[in-house]
Amino acid sequence: MMLGKKLLLGDEAIALGALHAGLSGVYAYPGTPSTEITEFIQNDPVARESGVRSRWCTNEKTAMEAALGMSYAGKRALVCMKHVGMNVCADAFVNSAITGVKGGIVVVAADDPSMHSSQNEQDSRFYGKFAMVPILEPSDQQECYDMMAYAFDLSEKLRLPVLLRIVTRLAHSRASVTIGEARPQNSLAPDVERGRWVLLPGNAKRQYASLVGLQPTLLELAGKSPFNKLEKGKGLGVIACGIACNYVQESLPEGISLLKISQYPLPASLVRELAGISDGILVVEDGQPFAEEGVKALLGADYPVYGRLTGRLPRTGELNPDNVAEALGVSRGEIRLPAKNLSPRPPQLCKGCGHRDVYTALNQVLADYPDARVFGDIGCYTLGALPPYRAIDSCVDMGASITMAKGAADAGVHPAVAVIGDSTFTHSGMTSLLDAVNDRSAITVILSDNLTTAMTGGQDSAGTHKFEAICLALGVEREHLHVVVPLPANMEEITRIIREEIEYKGVSVIIPQRECMQTLARKQRQKKAEKQ
Amino acid sequence: MKTDIKLAGVGGQGILSIATVIGEAATAAGLSLKQAEVHGMSQRGGDVQSDLRLSTGPISSDLIPLGGADMILSMEPMEALRYLPYLGPEGIVVTSSKPFVNIPDYPDEAALMEELDALPGLMRMDINEVALRIQAPRSANMVLLGMAARNLTILSPEELRKAIRSVFGRKGEKVVEDNLKAFDAGYESIQ
């Protein structure tokens, strides 16, 4: 038994907590800052021995559905993703609250306020409220671990999925965690209640009514949750949600009341109790003003509530000990001025990366086509937007490159080029390509294949070695499908092919294929270490 | 007692290994620890930083407040300057003096060094040159840790040496020896 203390990232504490809660499978697509949860489980020898499923999924929706299947069979499943992954799995997630679960399901959404590596700062708690399921929000690494057993028990007791929301600073911060005992996995026991799982309108109406009927129970459970705590004082009352609690405690003025919230729905009884002993309430929460809106609605227009909506805290960006101290009215000593000799150092494509050769070739050809537009996608190659390449005109969501190129081509843009990576293509680009093929859109797709999911650290990519077959099967014509090796030595061949395919008034796919420098170097290091 | 360290560098320079060694030593010594890292996109040649907080008591925030750091420990001189507003009134800067130039508008080197040298208690050294000289070219980050060790009271050099052994142990004896040698070279360089 692994009792004792361990130094763990928030992500790792969640992973270990889930394993110790009798997890049978983790289903996930890599995404910063959630990736390390699944990687921890993949690398855990005990998990491997006991057959915990942990292979990467093609996208967040397939992950959520596989978890629902495992739950149907009676076992416990974990689903992990970054916040925008919630958009991809929303159909499955929202409807899993209607069917309910059998084995426990915990969905971990890792939000990224301040957009350290994301395109927005959407707050996943809204999804939990939308689906009407319990939401947990740990405040530190210990709670990340402790909450997993609690979350799975809660999920099975209520027969609902539970959403656990974390933010970057918890996911990627390490602290010492006290480890408890492991519980065995559930045994196989598929559900026999068909009416719950077949969401024809007749069944769905009954299931939805029962979900609505459960809401008072959810509220009551939040009110007495061991993770929600009211410390009474006087003057200004503070509500701190999840990690915000740590920032408040860093500079907590003596004697004020503090309500820590780590379980939702918003615990109305505790909020009212706090309001009763306070002159006003400051809501401190990372992300969007989710609790602040709820508190305002609960206490009415006359009760003073402060937070991100009132400007007491910044409306955008993550919390930190400084903006929270300011909101609390705690003054700090003198701060040094920023240095003078300082330049920004943005991330860039690695030396020798194949994407570099792709952009060099593309820029060379498109220099002759001033009307060309290049629709980018999500991955390392998004850095092609920055100097020296400045090669892409858009980056919106996973898979949008191909479909946006199609729409723009429909509108008359020519050349319309899409640049998409291998993992992003299987995640959400295949359906886009089918649309383009069916409509014979005049687009040139560059499927830049580095044989891995590179940006998140080199995870397996679902379509490796299958891309030609996939493109042909989707209807791309053989003579307009090319595989090239993106190297400076092949520049003439690559530019010739791009030029020819741009002139073709239908769908072309060019697959520059060369392994990511990072995964290649890692493999070489491993080989060297094995030899020693 | 508490020690807050702002670790800085460029992606790939090995600041997370420094954090791992200090973390290991702190855990063995029974200290509280929080260490916020940067993962993902910013690893690729961009600036990286990590907040490392050690304490004999509980630690609340994962992030160091402005003006709160006892030390800026940096693998690159300009990156050391990036976090100046986080440095406390008594805080010190320990940094590599060798610029890593991978951007077109890197500041003038002489002006940069002048600004660094004006900081009280600055310690800078060409750690890559030291690592090369002692034939441990991949261990420049441990030279820097050795320099820092001179100024850490919360952990002893012996505790850090032990942590180097345990962190690099699975990579073989040669790697352990190189890293210890580098650590000692950094430690001895400061009187």
XYZ file of C-alpha atoms in Angstrom:
723
model
C 0.000 0.000 0.000
C 1.374 3.412 -0.966
C 0.817 5.396 2.202
C 2.833 8.481 2.954
C 3.699 11.747 1.243
C 4.448 12.468 -2.392
C 5.476 15.588 -4.280
C 2.819 15.904 -6.998
C 1.518 18.322 -9.599
C -2.190 19.079 -9.198
C -2.710 16.983 -12.348
C -0.759 14.077 -10.869
C -2.637 14.281 -7.579
C -5.906 13.957 -9.521
C -4.526 10.939 -11.395
C -3.345 9.184 -8.250
C -6.559 10.056 -6.433
C -8.565 8.514 -9.267
C -6.432 5.358 -9.283
C -6.866 5.000 -5.543
C -10.612 5.482 -6.008
C -10.799 2.278 -8.047
C -10.500 3.751 -11.548
C -10.914 1.338 -14.463
C -10.245 3.708 -17.369
C -9.095 7.220 -18.215
C -10.290 8.674 -21.519
C -8.708 11.870 -22.778
C -7.282 13.919 -25.598
C -4.073 15.836 -24.730
C -4.508 19.511 -23.954
C -2.560 21.937 -21.792
C -2.950 22.085 -18.808
C -4.694 18.678 -18.450
C -2.260 16.342 -20.237
C -0.255 15.170 -17.212
C -3.291 13.486 -15.615
C -3.510 10.826 -18.294
C 0.273 10.558 -18.670
C 0.632 9.829 -14.955
C -1.860 6.957 -15.226
C -0.174 5.636 -18.392
C 3.168 5.557 -16.563
C 1.911 4.099 -13.293
C 3.106 0.477 -12.992
C 0.236 -0.553 -10.690
C -2.341 0.891 -13.109
C -0.728 -0.968 -15.976
C -0.675 -4.219 -14.039
C -4.316 -3.938 -13.049
C -5.372 -3.201 -16.625
C -6.569 0.391 -16.213
C -7.364 1.579 -19.758
C -5.450 4.718 -20.617
C -4.812 4.992 -24.359
C -5.292 8.482 -25.805
C -8.621 9.094 -27.528
C -9.139 10.759 -30.914
C -10.971 13.691 -29.366
C -12.830 14.754 -26.231
C -16.191 13.559 -27.517
C -15.000 10.011 -28.167
C -13.393 10.158 -24.712
C -16.622 11.180 -22.980
C -18.627 8.504 -24.804
C -16.152 5.735 -24.011
C -16.290 6.754 -20.362
C -20.072 6.601 -20.488
C -19.850 3.073 -21.893
C -17.534 2.004 -19.097
C -19.881 3.574 -16.576
C -22.817 1.732 -18.176
C -20.878 -1.479 -17.564
C -20.626 -0.553 -13.876
C -17.024 0.638 -13.666
C -15.426 3.959 -12.764
C -14.136 6.199 -15.549
C -12.248 9.482 -15.685
C -12.450 11.952 -18.584
C -9.799 14.702 -18.850
C -9.486 17.670 -21.137
C -8.573 21.319 -21.378
C -11.462 23.764 -21.118
C -12.091 24.101 -24.858
C -12.358 20.317 -25.019
C -15.636 20.745 -23.133
C -17.030 22.386 -26.277
C -16.102 19.300 -28.288
C -17.615 16.799 -25.853
C -20.591 18.956 -24.873
C -23.164 16.786 -26.671
C -22.059 13.656 -24.838
C -21.452 15.489 -21.553
C -24.830 17.238 -21.337
C -26.709 14.083 -22.301
C -24.771 11.951 -19.834
C -26.555 13.969 -17.158
C -29.870 12.908 -18.717
C -29.030 9.194 -18.899
C -27.142 9.388 -15.643
C -24.351 6.958 -14.840
C -23.886 3.562 -13.254
C -20.197 3.354 -12.456
C -18.921 6.757 -11.324
C -17.792 9.303 -13.927
C -15.600 12.264 -13.095
C -14.979 14.777 -15.875
C -11.907 16.943 -15.277
C -11.889 20.261 -17.128
C -8.627 22.198 -16.856
C -9.309 25.877 -17.455
C -6.608 28.266 -18.609
C -7.348 31.785 -17.364
C -4.785 34.236 -18.806
C -4.651 31.939 -21.880
C -1.123 30.674 -21.237
C -1.673 28.176 -24.065
C -5.261 28.594 -25.210
C -7.471 30.699 -27.427
C -9.982 31.774 -24.769
C -10.595 31.734 -21.011
C -14.032 30.115 -20.879
C -15.024 28.913 -17.425
C -16.062 25.256 -17.332
C -18.242 25.739 -14.277
C -20.906 27.086 -16.643
C -20.986 23.677 -18.352
C -21.567 21.996 -15.007
C -24.451 24.322 -14.249
C -25.825 23.925 -17.784
C -25.809 20.134 -17.468
C -27.127 20.414 -13.868
C -24.438 18.226 -12.324
C -22.357 18.709 -9.167
C -19.152 20.705 -9.676
C -16.041 20.349 -7.533
C -13.229 22.890 -7.517
C -10.164 21.891 -5.490
C -8.136 24.661 -3.860
C -4.829 22.794 -3.582
C -2.985 19.623 -4.554
C -4.150 17.765 -1.429
C -7.784 18.436 -2.317
C -7.079 17.310 -5.893
C -6.170 13.936 -4.424
C -8.815 13.791 -1.692
C -11.658 14.894 -3.928
C -11.357 12.035 -6.381
C -12.668 9.312 -4.056
C -15.346 11.748 -2.866
C -16.272 12.627 -6.465
C -16.617 9.018 -7.601
C -18.715 8.141 -4.532
C -20.891 11.205 -5.120
C -21.279 10.294 -8.796
C -22.466 6.775 -7.968
C -24.701 7.939 -5.140
C -26.470 10.554 -7.286
C -26.090 8.508 -10.477
C -24.764 11.645 -12.201
C -21.423 12.559 -13.750
C -19.407 14.963 -11.588
C -17.436 17.846 -13.084
C -14.114 18.693 -11.460
C -12.739 22.059 -12.508
C -9.111 23.088 -12.078
C -7.017 25.953 -13.454
C -3.486 26.086 -14.898
C -1.859 27.227 -11.663
C -3.168 24.195 -9.802
C -2.697 21.718 -12.651
C 0.946 22.708 -13.058
C 1.991 23.413 -9.511
C 3.667 20.849 -7.308
C 3.212 20.317 -3.589
C 3.479 17.564 -1.046
C 0.359 15.383 -0.887
C -0.586 12.876 1.806
C -1.607 9.639 0.155
C -4.305 7.294 1.442
C -5.250 3.714 0.696
C -6.375 2.348 -2.650
C -9.816 0.878 -3.178
C -10.416 -1.968 -5.645
C -12.091 -1.446 -9.034
C -15.818 -2.047 -9.410
C -16.758 -5.407 -10.873
C -18.463 -5.751 -14.237
C -22.189 -5.129 -13.861
C -23.838 -3.676 -16.980
C -26.979 -1.674 -16.325
C -30.273 -3.429 -17.041
C -32.443 -0.323 -16.966
C -32.965 0.319 -20.679
C -35.402 3.187 -20.167
C -32.601 5.259 -18.651
C -30.216 4.855 -21.574
C -32.468 5.011 -24.629
C -33.143 8.735 -24.857
C -36.256 8.617 -27.029
C -38.442 11.590 -26.096
C -40.659 9.491 -23.796
C -37.695 8.258 -21.758
C -35.798 11.536 -22.016
C -38.722 13.503 -20.547
C -38.827 11.181 -17.544
C -35.059 11.276 -17.107
C -34.918 15.059 -17.427
C -37.691 15.452 -14.848
C -35.737 13.249 -12.496
C -32.570 15.331 -13.078
C -34.503 18.498 -12.276
C -35.976 16.758 -9.228
C -32.469 16.002 -7.965
C -31.428 19.658 -7.877
C -32.541 20.384 -4.288
C -30.441 17.390 -3.181
C -27.411 18.765 -5.042
C -27.901 22.101 -3.301
C -28.222 20.480 0.099
C -25.069 18.410 -0.473
C -23.116 21.541 -1.432
C -24.377 23.237 1.734
C -22.874 20.547 3.936
C -19.902 19.608 1.746
C -16.701 18.913 3.692
C -14.938 21.073 1.076
C -17.060 24.192 1.662
C -16.214 26.028 4.832
C -17.308 29.261 6.514
C -14.942 30.977 8.938
C -16.812 33.720 10.712
C -15.401 37.176 11.407
C -16.721 40.671 10.832
C -16.677 43.534 8.346
C -16.244 42.550 4.712
C -17.128 38.951 3.889
C -14.983 37.132 1.341
C -16.039 34.237 -0.868
C -13.056 32.409 -2.327
C -13.606 29.686 -4.924
C -11.086 26.883 -5.459
C -7.513 28.126 -5.880
C -8.599 31.712 -5.089
C -8.586 30.603 -1.469
C -4.771 30.394 -1.468
C -4.358 33.901 -2.810
C -6.792 35.248 -0.216
C -4.990 33.425 2.571
C -1.650 34.810 1.379
C -2.752 38.260 2.523
C -5.921 37.701 4.550
C -6.610 40.696 6.738
C -7.187 39.564 10.342
C -10.692 38.852 11.487
C -12.687 38.999 8.249
C -15.171 36.263 7.344
C -14.121 33.779 4.694
C -16.371 31.350 2.851
C -14.358 28.813 0.870
C -16.361 27.268 -1.957
C -15.169 24.057 -3.564
C -18.476 22.376 -4.317
C -21.417 23.678 -6.376
C -24.266 24.409 -6.981
C -23.512 27.603 -5.108
C -24.203 26.717 -1.459
C -27.046 29.195 -0.914
C -27.366 28.521 2.824
C -23.687 29.345 3.475
C -23.781 32.432 1.234
C -26.844 33.731 3.136
C -25.153 33.032 6.444
C -22.072 34.975 5.336
C -24.211 37.856 4.054
C -25.953 38.027 7.416
C -22.735 38.719 9.317
C -20.998 40.905 6.696
C -21.232 44.507 5.455
C -20.731 43.366 1.892
C -19.225 40.416 0.013
C -16.117 40.245 -2.178
C -16.202 37.270 -4.539
C -12.743 36.005 -5.507
C -12.794 33.401 -8.274
C -10.488 32.444 -11.125
C -12.018 32.600 -14.598
C -15.368 34.195 -15.323
C -17.749 35.764 -12.724
C -19.703 32.528 -12.230
C -20.145 32.655 -8.448
C -20.388 36.443 -8.424
C -23.486 36.354 -10.655
C -24.988 33.624 -8.494
C -24.332 35.525 -5.268
C -25.859 38.711 -6.694
C -28.945 36.821 -7.830
C -29.271 35.220 -4.416
C -28.823 38.338 -2.270
C -30.705 40.852 -4.392
C -29.749 44.184 -5.925
C -29.439 46.040 -2.600
C -26.763 43.850 -1.060
C -23.240 45.062 -1.943
C -21.333 42.398 -3.870
C -17.866 43.091 -5.309
C -15.742 41.132 -7.729
C -14.758 40.946 -11.379
C -18.061 42.474 -12.534
C -17.614 45.587 -10.395
C -13.952 46.112 -11.276
C -12.691 45.324 -7.773
C -10.830 42.477 -9.483
C -9.729 42.536 -13.144
C -12.429 41.303 -15.539
C -9.909 39.229 -17.544
C -6.806 37.228 -16.742
C -5.938 34.891 -13.917
C -5.908 35.754 -10.239
C -2.589 36.170 -8.485
C -1.538 37.122 -4.961
C -1.150 40.746 -6.092
C -4.522 41.499 -7.662
C -6.241 39.631 -4.813
C -4.295 41.603 -2.163
C -5.327 44.812 -3.881
C -8.978 43.760 -3.930
C -8.722 42.987 -0.216
C -7.256 46.430 0.401
C -3.971 45.027 1.669
C -1.061 47.262 0.727
C 2.335 45.854 -0.085
C 5.782 47.408 0.164
C 7.523 49.196 -2.646
C 7.843 47.235 -5.884
C 10.890 47.520 -8.127
C 10.384 49.031 -11.563
C 10.548 46.710 -14.567
C 14.000 46.383 -16.155
C 14.931 48.574 -19.100
C 16.962 46.131 -21.186
C 14.208 43.667 -21.900
C 12.651 42.192 -25.041
C 9.817 39.708 -25.345
C 10.904 36.162 -26.154
C 7.950 34.410 -27.794
C 7.978 30.635 -28.338
C 9.128 29.488 -31.762
C 9.283 26.407 -33.948
C 12.247 24.193 -33.027
C 15.388 24.240 -35.160
C 15.075 21.553 -37.821
C 11.298 21.194 -37.428
C 9.473 20.012 -40.548
C 6.782 22.683 -40.146
C 9.508 25.246 -40.891
C 10.160 23.688 -44.290
C 6.431 23.549 -44.969
C 6.067 27.290 -44.350
C 9.189 28.111 -46.338
C 7.763 26.245 -49.322
C 4.280 27.687 -48.901
C 5.540 31.260 -48.608
C 7.712 30.799 -51.673
C 4.766 29.659 -53.809
C 2.209 32.096 -52.402
C 4.494 35.049 -53.098
C 3.109 34.719 -56.640
C -0.527 34.677 -55.436
C -1.302 37.924 -53.595
C -4.965 36.886 -53.136
C -4.090 33.646 -51.383
C -5.418 32.981 -47.883
C -4.012 30.340 -45.548
C -6.319 28.943 -42.868
C -4.337 27.563 -39.947
C -5.214 25.260 -37.127
C -4.192 24.344 -33.589
C -0.749 22.937 -32.874
C 2.924 23.917 -32.911
C 2.441 25.088 -36.492
C 0.186 27.899 -35.246
C 3.516 29.577 -34.479
C 3.734 30.006 -38.258
C 1.597 33.110 -37.657
C 4.589 34.815 -35.997
C 7.742 36.145 -37.675
C 9.726 35.067 -39.581
C 6.986 33.154 -41.463
C 3.747 35.136 -40.932
C 2.260 32.372 -43.021
C -1.277 31.860 -41.696
C -4.351 34.058 -41.689
C -6.500 32.215 -39.127
C -6.521 29.858 -36.140
C -9.875 29.322 -34.440
C -10.625 25.811 -33.205
C -9.579 22.230 -33.775
C -10.223 21.344 -37.433
C -11.424 24.784 -38.534
C -8.634 25.175 -41.108
C -10.181 22.849 -43.701
C -13.778 23.921 -43.257
C -12.920 27.629 -43.194
C -10.866 27.178 -46.369
C -13.891 25.446 -47.900
C -16.248 28.262 -46.920
C -13.843 30.908 -48.160
C -13.367 29.005 -51.441
C -17.164 28.788 -51.757
C -17.218 32.566 -51.427
C -14.621 32.948 -54.165
C -11.259 33.089 -52.378
C -8.501 31.519 -54.457
C -6.063 30.063 -53.578
C -7.654 28.811 -50.336
C -5.109 26.771 -48.408
C -5.584 24.867 -45.143
C -2.688 23.938 -42.867
C -3.512 21.301 -40.275
C -1.436 18.911 -38.163
C -1.866 15.146 -38.047
C -3.419 14.896 -34.599
C -5.724 17.871 -35.166
C -6.825 16.279 -38.442
C -7.997 13.074 -36.781
C -9.420 15.056 -33.845
C -11.760 17.181 -35.969
C -10.522 17.575 -39.528
C -11.742 14.374 -41.192
C -15.396 15.434 -41.293
C -14.298 18.811 -42.677
C -12.402 17.096 -45.469
C -15.450 14.969 -46.335
C -17.560 18.119 -46.678
C -14.969 19.629 -49.011
C -14.689 16.463 -51.113
C -18.470 16.100 -51.420
C -18.778 19.696 -52.565
C -15.692 19.523 -54.839
C -14.346 22.669 -53.161
C -11.240 24.231 -54.694
C -8.981 23.953 -51.653
C -5.439 22.790 -51.037
C -4.991 21.012 -47.724
C -1.529 20.706 -46.237
C -1.640 17.958 -43.646
C 1.647 18.538 -41.851
C 2.380 15.171 -40.277
C 5.078 14.988 -37.595
C 3.853 11.590 -36.359
C 2.882 12.872 -32.928
C 0.767 15.287 -30.889
C 3.729 17.610 -30.530
C 2.563 20.763 -28.804
C 1.435 18.968 -25.657
C 4.702 17.042 -25.376
C 4.660 14.236 -27.931
C 1.703 11.971 -27.236
C 0.586 9.280 -29.703
C -1.341 10.652 -32.648
C -4.455 8.654 -33.549
C -3.880 8.492 -37.304
C -0.149 7.852 -37.600
C 0.637 5.806 -40.763
C -3.038 5.930 -41.818
C -3.360 9.371 -43.401
C -3.136 8.385 -47.063
C -5.682 5.649 -46.493
C -7.988 8.015 -44.613
C -7.806 10.705 -47.312
C -8.436 8.201 -50.112
C -11.341 6.666 -48.216
C -12.883 10.106 -47.742
C -12.791 10.519 -51.519
C -9.629 12.521 -52.196
C -8.454 11.570 -55.708
C -5.231 9.550 -55.875
C -3.584 11.964 -58.311
C -4.276 14.894 -55.979
C -2.871 13.241 -52.871
C 0.878 13.619 -52.307
C 3.254 12.603 -49.559
C 6.496 14.618 -49.363
C 9.394 14.824 -46.933
C 9.745 18.394 -45.669
C 13.496 19.024 -45.914
C 15.364 21.930 -47.501
C 16.792 19.461 -50.035
C 13.270 18.696 -51.311
C 12.141 22.308 -51.648
C 11.922 22.206 -55.431
C 9.660 19.143 -55.444
C 7.450 20.491 -52.653
C 6.959 23.930 -54.196
C 6.205 22.364 -57.593
C 3.513 20.157 -56.077
C 1.939 23.004 -54.110
C 1.883 25.167 -57.249
C 0.223 22.437 -59.341
C -2.378 21.606 -56.724
C -3.331 25.232 -56.173
C -4.221 25.331 -59.854
C -6.455 22.250 -59.486
C -10.098 23.275 -58.976
C -10.962 20.539 -56.500
C -9.689 19.101 -53.226
C -5.972 18.335 -53.025
C -4.132 17.010 -50.006
C -0.380 17.322 -49.577
C 1.104 15.425 -46.636
C 4.559 16.662 -45.606
C 5.696 13.825 -43.357
C 8.708 13.920 -41.020
C 9.030 13.060 -37.347
C 8.950 15.807 -34.704
C 12.490 16.815 -33.617
C 11.534 16.543 -29.954
C 10.140 12.996 -30.078
C 13.019 11.923 -32.332
C 15.578 13.271 -29.848
C 13.744 11.614 -26.960
C 13.768 8.242 -28.722
C 17.503 8.588 -29.410
C 18.169 9.423 -25.751
C 16.150 6.391 -24.648
C 18.036 4.137 -27.053
C 21.342 5.464 -25.743
C 20.260 4.926 -22.134
C 19.185 1.337 -22.890
C 22.605 0.575 -24.379
C 24.407 1.743 -21.237
C 11.612 30.582 7.845
C 10.656 30.883 4.169
C 12.573 31.174 0.906
C 10.892 32.193 -2.343
C 12.864 31.651 -5.543
C 11.941 32.848 -9.007
C 13.566 30.452 -11.494
C 14.022 31.811 -14.996
C 15.470 30.825 -18.337
C 14.719 29.893 -21.926
C 12.830 26.711 -22.826
C 15.249 23.781 -22.914
C 17.905 25.284 -20.593
C 17.046 22.983 -17.700
C 15.368 25.200 -15.123
C 12.873 22.472 -14.293
C 15.755 20.150 -13.314
C 16.935 22.795 -10.848
C 13.409 22.943 -9.454
C 13.278 19.149 -9.206
C 16.546 18.972 -7.255
C 15.525 21.721 -4.825
C 12.099 20.087 -4.495
C 13.650 16.721 -3.697
C 15.971 18.270 -1.098
C 13.115 20.219 0.481
C 10.905 17.149 0.714
C 13.698 15.108 2.299
C 14.288 17.929 4.788
C 10.611 17.967 5.725
C 10.002 21.502 4.433
C 6.745 22.685 2.891
C 7.076 23.326 -0.819
C 5.071 24.720 -3.701
C 6.419 24.895 -7.209
C 4.463 26.368 -10.100
C 5.828 25.414 -13.516
C 5.155 26.460 -17.067
C 4.332 23.702 -19.531
C 3.089 23.662 -23.090
C 3.657 26.197 -25.809
C 6.110 28.395 -23.909
C 8.653 25.567 -23.802
C 9.646 26.112 -27.406
C 12.484 28.601 -27.298
C 10.369 31.100 -25.388
C 10.906 32.474 -21.891
C 10.118 30.024 -19.088
C 9.856 30.564 -15.377
C 8.962 28.658 -12.272
C 7.956 29.877 -8.828
C 9.567 27.865 -6.071
C 8.442 28.457 -2.498
C 10.043 26.723 0.489
C 8.989 27.176 4.074
C 9.174 25.652 7.527
C 5.475 26.528 7.869
C 2.441 26.188 5.576
C 2.473 27.939 2.170
C -0.716 29.482 0.764
C -0.234 30.852 -2.752
C 1.431 28.808 -5.495
C 2.683 32.080 -6.971
C 5.223 34.468 -5.434
C 3.799 37.972 -4.913
C 5.459 41.055 -6.447
C 8.381 42.160 -4.300
C 8.345 38.812 -2.517
C 11.209 36.786 -4.011
C 14.329 36.169 -1.937
C 16.221 35.147 -5.041
C 15.991 35.284 -8.811
C 17.890 32.298 -10.150
C 18.330 32.531 -13.902
C 19.989 30.548 -16.676
C 20.096 33.683 -18.851
C 20.917 37.327 -18.010
C 18.011 39.070 -19.760
C 15.580 36.519 -18.332
C 16.866 37.417 -14.845
C 15.851 41.022 -15.472
C 12.366 40.038 -16.691
C 11.258 39.245 -13.127
C 12.824 42.205 -11.338
C 9.484 43.497 -9.956
C 9.184 40.182 -8.088
C 12.493 40.636 -6.282
C 12.159 41.590 -2.621
C 14.038 44.533 -1.044
C 16.708 42.195 0.364
C 16.528 39.752 -2.549
C 19.513 38.747 -4.653
C 19.993 37.801 -8.301
C 22.086 34.772 -9.247
C 22.423 34.382 -12.989
C 24.323 33.071 -15.936
C 26.124 35.938 -17.659
C 25.954 34.386 -21.128
C 23.176 35.821 -23.325
C 21.059 33.321 -25.247
C 20.207 35.221 -28.399
C 17.369 33.663 -30.377
C 15.393 36.840 -31.054
C 16.196 39.668 -33.491
C 15.825 42.484 -30.937
C 17.973 41.211 -28.070
C 19.099 44.234 -26.004
C 22.584 45.694 -26.169
C 24.781 43.363 -24.143
C 26.865 46.066 -22.428
C 23.751 47.976 -21.321
C 22.188 44.756 -20.094
C 25.252 43.867 -17.984
C 25.398 47.389 -16.629
C 21.785 47.183 -15.478
C 22.423 43.773 -13.905
C 25.615 44.876 -12.163
C 23.817 47.818 -10.588
C 21.729 45.359 -8.537
C 23.053 44.945 -4.997
C 24.314 41.429 -4.280
C 24.357 40.359 -7.921
C 26.167 37.117 -8.721
C 26.832 36.347 -12.352
C 29.123 33.877 -14.038
C 29.502 32.242 -17.440
C 28.166 28.893 -16.224
C 28.383 27.290 -19.663
C 32.071 28.078 -19.803
C 32.571 26.588 -16.319
C 30.614 23.465 -17.286
C 32.779 23.049 -20.387
C 35.993 23.568 -18.424
C 35.140 20.801 -15.940
C 33.999 18.571 -18.826
C 30.374 18.436 -17.780
C 28.900 20.507 -20.643
C 25.318 19.402 -20.002
C 25.385 20.388 -16.331
C 25.535 24.196 -16.526
C 22.258 24.337 -14.595
C 23.908 22.574 -11.635
C 26.758 25.128 -11.695
C 24.058 27.754 -11.222
C 22.458 25.749 -8.397
C 25.872 25.531 -6.729
C 26.152 29.336 -6.872
C 22.676 29.629 -5.378
C 23.537 27.157 -2.624
C 26.029 29.661 -1.178
C 23.094 31.937 -0.480
C 20.488 29.468 0.691
C 20.070 29.029 4.413
C 16.915 26.933 4.317
C 18.792 24.007 2.675
C 22.394 22.938 3.227
C 24.795 22.128 0.357
C 24.923 18.531 1.615
C 21.134 18.235 1.369
C 21.290 19.523 -2.208
C 24.118 17.127 -3.111
C 22.065 14.232 -1.770
C 19.106 15.383 -3.851
C 21.275 15.529 -7.002
C 22.241 11.901 -6.355
C 18.676 10.784 -5.994
C 17.248 12.847 -8.897
C 19.903 11.832 -11.453
C 20.576 8.349 -10.011
C 18.513 6.494 -12.597
C 20.497 8.132 -15.432
C 23.687 6.414 -14.353
C 26.754 7.171 -12.206
C 28.466 9.332 -14.864
C 25.531 11.757 -14.981
C 25.448 11.927 -11.167
C 29.201 12.624 -11.007
C 29.016 15.336 -13.706
C 26.189 17.079 -11.906
C 27.908 16.930 -8.511
C 31.123 18.229 -10.055
C 29.186 21.088 -11.645
C 27.396 21.864 -8.387
C 30.707 21.996 -6.504
C 32.297 24.208 -9.166
C 29.441 26.678 -8.780
C 29.589 26.484 -5.002
C 33.366 27.019 -4.855
C 33.220 29.931 -7.305
C 31.659 32.110 -4.611
C 33.504 32.982 -1.467
